PDB file of C-alpha atoms in Angstrom:
ATOM      1  CA  MET A 766     -13.402   0.648 -25.389  1.00  0.00           C
ATOM      2  CA  LYS A 767     -15.676   3.550 -24.660  1.00  0.00           C
ATOM      3  CA  GLY A 768     -17.239   3.808 -21.239  1.00  0.00           C
ATOM      4  CA  GLU A 769     -14.708   1.451 -19.651  1.00  0.00           C
ATOM      5  CA  THR A 770     -13.561   2.585 -16.235  1.00  0.00           C
ATOM      6  CA  LEU A 771      -9.806   2.858 -16.053  1.00  0.00           C
ATOM      7  CA  LYS A 772      -8.841   1.629 -12.618  1.00  0.00           C
ATOM      8  CA  MET A 773      -5.377   1.115 -11.293  1.00  0.00           C
ATOM      9  CA  LYS A 774      -4.468  -0.773  -8.159  1.00  0.00           C
ATOM     10  CA  VAL A 775      -2.945   1.808  -5.839  1.00  0.00           C
ATOM     11  CA  LEU A 776      -1.040   0.723  -2.749  1.00  0.00           C
ATOM     12  CA  VAL A 777      -1.684   3.089   0.117  1.00  0.00           C
ATOM     13  CA  TYR A 778       1.060   3.501   2.687  1.00  0.00           C
ATOM     14  CA  PRO A 779       0.633   3.314   5.622  1.00  0.00           C
ATOM     15  CA  PRO A 780      -1.272   0.277   4.352  1.00  0.00           C
ATOM     16  CA  ASN A 781      -4.000   0.421   6.990  1.00  0.00           C
ATOM     17  CA  SER A 782      -4.944   4.048   6.305  1.00  0.00           C
ATOM     18  CA  ILE A 783      -8.688   4.208   5.818  1.00  0.00           C
ATOM     19  CA  ILE A 784      -8.336   7.865   4.816  1.00  0.00           C
ATOM     20  CA  LEU A 785      -6.003   7.102   1.915  1.00  0.00           C
ATOM     21  CA  SER A 786      -8.059   4.100   0.815  1.00  0.00           C
ATOM     22  CA  ASP A 787     -11.150   6.298   0.692  1.00  0.00           C
ATOM     23  CA  LEU A 788      -9.403   8.940  -1.437  1.00  0.00           C
ATOM     24  CA  VAL A 789      -8.207   6.292  -3.876  1.00  0.00           C
ATOM     25  CA  GLU A 790     -11.724   4.858  -4.212  1.00  0.00           C
ATOM     26  CA  ARG A 791     -13.259   8.311  -4.665  1.00  0.00           C
ATOM     27  CA  ALA A 792     -10.833   8.867  -7.545  1.00  0.00           C
ATOM     28  CA  GLY A 793     -12.071   5.684  -9.232  1.00  0.00           C
ATOM     29  CA  HIS A 794      -9.107   3.437  -8.472  1.00  0.00           C
ATOM     30  CA  GLN A 795      -8.806   0.286  -6.419  1.00  0.00           C
ATOM     31  CA  PRO A 796      -6.938   0.729  -3.135  1.00  0.00           C
ATOM     32  CA  VAL A 797      -4.537  -2.013  -2.127  1.00  0.00           C
ATOM     33  CA  GLY A 798      -4.514  -1.925   1.639  1.00  0.00           C
ATOM     34  CA  LEU A 799      -3.879  -4.096   4.626  1.00  0.00           C
ATOM     35  CA  MET A 800      -7.448  -4.132   5.926  1.00  0.00           C
ATOM     36  CA  LYS A 801      -8.799  -6.208   3.021  1.00  0.00           C
ATOM     37  CA  GLU A 802      -5.817  -8.548   3.128  1.00  0.00           C
ATOM     38  CA  ILE A 803      -6.152  -9.239   6.851  1.00  0.00           C
ATOM     39  CA  ALA A 804      -9.954  -9.517   6.574  1.00  0.00           C
ATOM     40  CA  SER A 805      -9.577 -12.255   3.964  1.00  0.00           C
ATOM     41  CA  ARG A 806      -7.175 -14.097   6.245  1.00  0.00           C
ATOM     42  CA  VAL A 807      -9.335 -13.815   9.336  1.00  0.00           C
ATOM     43  CA  ARG A 808     -12.275 -15.256   7.395  1.00  0.00           C
ATOM     44  CA  ASP A 809     -10.185 -18.057   5.866  1.00  0.00           C
ATOM     45  CA  PRO A 810     -11.233 -21.421   7.363  1.00  0.00           C
ATOM     46  CA  GLU A 811      -7.683 -22.726   6.825  1.00  0.00           C
ATOM     47  CA  ILE A 812      -6.366 -20.414   9.544  1.00  0.00           C
ATOM     48  CA  ASP A 813      -7.343 -22.004  12.844  1.00  0.00           C
ATOM     49  CA  SER A 814      -6.912 -19.004  15.075  1.00  0.00           C
ATOM     50  CA  PRO A 815      -7.445 -15.517  13.582  1.00  0.00           C
ATOM     51  CA  PRO A 816      -5.009 -13.745  15.915  1.00  0.00           C
ATOM     52  CA  TYR A 817      -2.294 -15.894  14.337  1.00  0.00           C
ATOM     53  CA  ASN A 818      -2.984 -14.800  10.790  1.00  0.00           C
ATOM     54  CA  ILE A 819       0.586 -15.042   9.493  1.00  0.00           C
ATOM     55  CA  THR A 820       1.056 -18.241   7.552  1.00  0.00           C
ATOM     56  CA  ASP A 821       4.113 -20.338   6.794  1.00  0.00           C
ATOM     57  CA  GLU A 822       3.880 -19.070   3.205  1.00  0.00           C
ATOM     58  CA  ASP A 823       4.166 -15.472   4.439  1.00  0.00           C
ATOM     59  CA  ILE A 824       7.332 -16.315   6.330  1.00  0.00           C
ATOM     60  CA  LYS A 825       8.828 -18.185   3.348  1.00  0.00           C
ATOM     61  CA  ARG A 826       7.970 -15.248   1.080  1.00  0.00           C
ATOM     62  CA  SER A 827       9.661 -12.787   3.433  1.00  0.00           C
ATOM     63  CA  LEU A 828      12.874 -14.808   3.430  1.00  0.00           C
ATOM     64  CA  ARG A 829      13.420 -13.718  -0.192  1.00  0.00           C
ATOM     65  CA  PHE A 830      14.009 -10.231   1.216  1.00  0.00           C
ATOM     66  CA  VAL A 831      15.125 -10.474   4.843  1.00  0.00           C
ATOM     67  CA  SER A 832      17.427 -12.734   6.805  1.00  0.00           C
ATOM     68  CA  VAL A 833      16.131 -15.495   9.054  1.00  0.00           C
ATOM     69  CA  GLU A 834      17.893 -13.666  11.922  1.00  0.00           C
ATOM     70  CA  GLU A 835      15.527 -10.696  11.595  1.00  0.00           C
ATOM     71  CA  PRO A 836      12.795 -10.433  14.233  1.00  0.00           C
ATOM     72  CA  SER A 837       9.657 -12.438  13.514  1.00  0.00           C
ATOM     73  CA  GLY A 838       7.504  -9.288  13.465  1.00  0.00           C
ATOM     74  CA  LEU A 839       9.589  -7.854  10.629  1.00  0.00           C
ATOM     75  CA  ARG A 840       9.450 -11.114   8.674  1.00  0.00           C
ATOM     76  CA  GLY A 841       5.699 -11.378   9.187  1.00  0.00           C
ATOM     77  CA  ARG A 842       4.991  -7.813   8.064  1.00  0.00           C
ATOM     78  CA  VAL A 843       7.215  -8.146   5.007  1.00  0.00           C
ATOM     79  CA  GLY A 844       5.601 -11.494   4.153  1.00  0.00           C
ATOM     80  CA  VAL A 845       2.126  -9.949   4.249  1.00  0.00           C
ATOM     81  CA  MET A 846       3.100  -6.757   2.382  1.00  0.00           C
ATOM     82  CA  VAL A 847       5.052  -8.302  -0.513  1.00  0.00           C
ATOM     83  CA  PRO A 848       1.990  -9.698  -2.354  1.00  0.00           C
ATOM     84  CA  MET A 849       0.284  -6.340  -1.968  1.00  0.00           C
ATOM     85  CA  LEU A 850       3.342  -4.602  -3.385  1.00  0.00           C
ATOM     86  CA  GLU A 851       3.475  -7.063  -6.290  1.00  0.00           C
ATOM     87  CA  GLU A 852      -0.219  -6.415  -7.022  1.00  0.00           C
ATOM     88  CA  ALA A 853       0.111  -2.621  -6.949  1.00  0.00           C
ATOM     89  CA  GLU A 854       0.439  -0.543 -10.101  1.00  0.00           C
ATOM     90  CA  ALA A 855       1.031   2.746  -8.250  1.00  0.00           C
ATOM     91  CA  VAL A 856       1.645   3.845  -4.670  1.00  0.00           C
ATOM     92  CA  ILE A 857       0.965   6.771  -2.364  1.00  0.00           C
ATOM     93  CA  ILE A 858       3.213   7.137   0.680  1.00  0.00           C
ATOM     94  CA  VAL A 859       2.425   9.504   3.517  1.00  0.00           C
ATOM     95  CA  GLU A 860       5.640  10.242   5.403  1.00  0.00           C
ATOM     96  CA  ASP A 861       5.778  10.803   9.168  1.00  0.00           C
ATOM     97  CA  ALA A 862       2.101   9.968   9.667  1.00  0.00           C
ATOM     98  CA  GLU A 863       0.567   9.946  13.130  1.00  0.00           C
ATOM     99  CA  PRO A 864      -0.095   6.439  14.493  1.00  0.00           C
ATOM    100  CA  SER A 865      -3.854   7.040  14.281  1.00  0.00           C
ATOM    101  CA  PHE A 866      -3.521   7.728  10.530  1.00  0.00           C
ATOM    102  CA  GLY A 867      -2.331   4.200   9.842  1.00  0.00           C
ATOM    103  CA  CYS A 868       0.579   2.963  11.911  1.00  0.00           C
ATOM    104  CA  MET A 869       2.507  -0.105  10.757  1.00  0.00           C
ATOM    105  CA  GLY A 870       3.795  -0.765  14.250  1.00  0.00           C
ATOM    106  CA  CYS A 871       7.417  -1.519  13.347  1.00  0.00           C
ATOM    107  CA  SER A 872       9.783   1.213  12.232  1.00  0.00           C
ATOM    108  CA  THR A 873      12.285  -1.217  10.716  1.00  0.00           C
ATOM    109  CA  ALA A 874       9.576  -2.974   8.693  1.00  0.00           C
ATOM    110  CA  ASN A 875       8.234   0.428   7.623  1.00  0.00           C
ATOM    111  CA  GLU A 876      11.576   1.580   6.285  1.00  0.00           C
ATOM    112  CA  PHE A 877      12.328  -1.731   4.597  1.00  0.00           C
ATOM    113  CA  ILE A 878       8.936  -1.895   2.874  1.00  0.00           C
ATOM    114  CA  LYS A 879       9.304   1.713   1.691  1.00  0.00           C
ATOM    115  CA  LEU A 880      12.687   0.719   0.228  1.00  0.00           C
ATOM    116  CA  LEU A 881      11.031  -2.165  -1.647  1.00  0.00           C
ATOM    117  CA  ILE A 882       8.346   0.227  -2.896  1.00  0.00           C
ATOM    118  CA  ARG A 883      10.890   2.761  -4.154  1.00  0.00           C
ATOM    119  CA  ASN A 884      12.930   0.047  -5.868  1.00  0.00           C
ATOM    120  CA  LYS A 885       9.894  -1.087  -7.845  1.00  0.00           C
ATOM    121  CA  GLU A 886       9.354   0.877 -11.026  1.00  0.00           C
ATOM    122  CA  MET A 887       5.853   2.277 -10.789  1.00  0.00           C
ATOM    123  CA  PRO A 888       4.267   5.688 -10.354  1.00  0.00           C
ATOM    124  CA  HIS A 889       4.487   6.853  -6.766  1.00  0.00           C
ATOM    125  CA  LEU A 890       3.740   9.926  -4.747  1.00  0.00           C
ATOM    126  CA  ASP A 891       5.374  10.865  -1.464  1.00  0.00           C
ATOM    127  CA  VAL A 892       3.501  13.403   0.638  1.00  0.00           C
ATOM    128  CA  LYS A 893       4.249  14.766   4.082  1.00  0.00           C
ATOM    129  CA  TYR A 894       1.695  14.205   6.824  1.00  0.00           C
ATOM    130  CA  PRO A 895      -0.107  17.527   7.338  1.00  0.00           C
ATOM    131  CA  GLN A 896       0.323  19.540  10.526  1.00  0.00           C
ATOM    132  CA  ASN A 897      -2.638  21.885   9.991  1.00  0.00           C
ATOM    133  CA  ALA A 898      -5.809  22.318   7.927  1.00  0.00           C
ATOM    134  CA  ASP A 899      -4.084  24.162   5.069  1.00  0.00           C
ATOM    135  CA  GLU A 900      -1.449  21.430   4.721  1.00  0.00           C
ATOM    136  CA  ALA A 901      -4.224  18.794   4.839  1.00  0.00           C
ATOM    137  CA  LYS A 902      -6.030  20.476   1.942  1.00  0.00           C
ATOM    138  CA  THR A 903      -2.773  20.656   0.015  1.00  0.00           C
ATOM    139  CA  MET A 904      -2.075  16.960   0.688  1.00  0.00           C
ATOM    140  CA  VAL A 905      -5.528  15.897  -0.515  1.00  0.00           C
ATOM    141  CA  HIS A 906      -5.140  18.104  -3.608  1.00  0.00           C
ATOM    142  CA  GLU A 907      -1.731  16.536  -4.402  1.00  0.00           C
ATOM    143  CA  ILE A 908      -3.120  13.025  -3.971  1.00  0.00           C
ATOM    144  CA  MET A 909      -6.146  13.677  -6.185  1.00  0.00           C
ATOM    145  CA  LYS A 910      -3.919  15.301  -8.840  1.00  0.00           C
ATOM    146  CA  PHE A 911      -1.647  12.229  -8.757  1.00  0.00           C
ATOM    147  CA  LEU A 912      -4.627   9.868  -9.071  1.00  0.00           C
ATOM    148  CA  LYS A 913      -6.043  11.891 -11.979  1.00  0.00           C
ATOM    149  CA  GLY A 914      -2.612  11.684 -13.609  1.00  0.00           C
ATOM    150  CA  LEU A 915      -2.815   7.893 -13.380  1.00  0.00           C
ATOM    151  CA  ASP A 916      -6.041   8.030 -15.391  1.00  0.00           C
ATOM    152  CA  ASP A 917      -4.376  10.259 -17.970  1.00  0.00           C
ATOM    153  CA  SER A 918      -1.282   8.036 -18.282  1.00  0.00           C
ATOM    154  CA  ARG A 919      -3.430   4.901 -18.621  1.00  0.00           C
ATOM    155  CA  SER A 920      -5.505   6.633 -21.360  1.00  0.00           C
ATOM    156  CA  GLU A 921      -2.334   7.549 -23.249  1.00  0.00           C
ATOM    157  CA  GLU A 922      -1.059   3.950 -23.025  1.00  0.00           C
ATOM    158  CA  GLY A 923      -4.355   2.637 -24.389  1.00  0.00           C
ATOM    159  CA  SER A 924      -4.398   5.087 -27.306  1.00  0.00           C
ATOM    160  CA  SER A 925      -0.824   4.288 -28.377  1.00  0.00           C
ATOM    161  CA  ASN A 926      -1.542   0.562 -28.808  1.00  0.00           C
TER     162      ASN A 926
END
């Protein structure tokens, strides 16, 4: 199908990184991030009080992966992230990011979710958070190269069918 835009759903991690989401969109893909997920929940009339935007379904979903004895914050974060992970077709992970880049707020949840990501078979890129301007340029270049590669791999899949 000529002229069709080949978009993949790319999970950005940390999931609330506006910077990563913007790069994914600029490359023509659809970012899967926490901001859109939480926004849909806050606007949902079924949730009575937006600050309490974790539902019973989120908690039930998280119990497939973590014990009931785990802290509620961990269960809540896992419950919210799992559908995003299931939706994603690729993922970009920035390691050791500064909190202002997109903090998840819970180190244990962070590590567990990254384990779930790595156990899922899909294209992924791990990049180190840059410490200076040169490293930042390199990181952006690596991310854009990865995203372009997703286009190329999707094109090859389509031509082999």
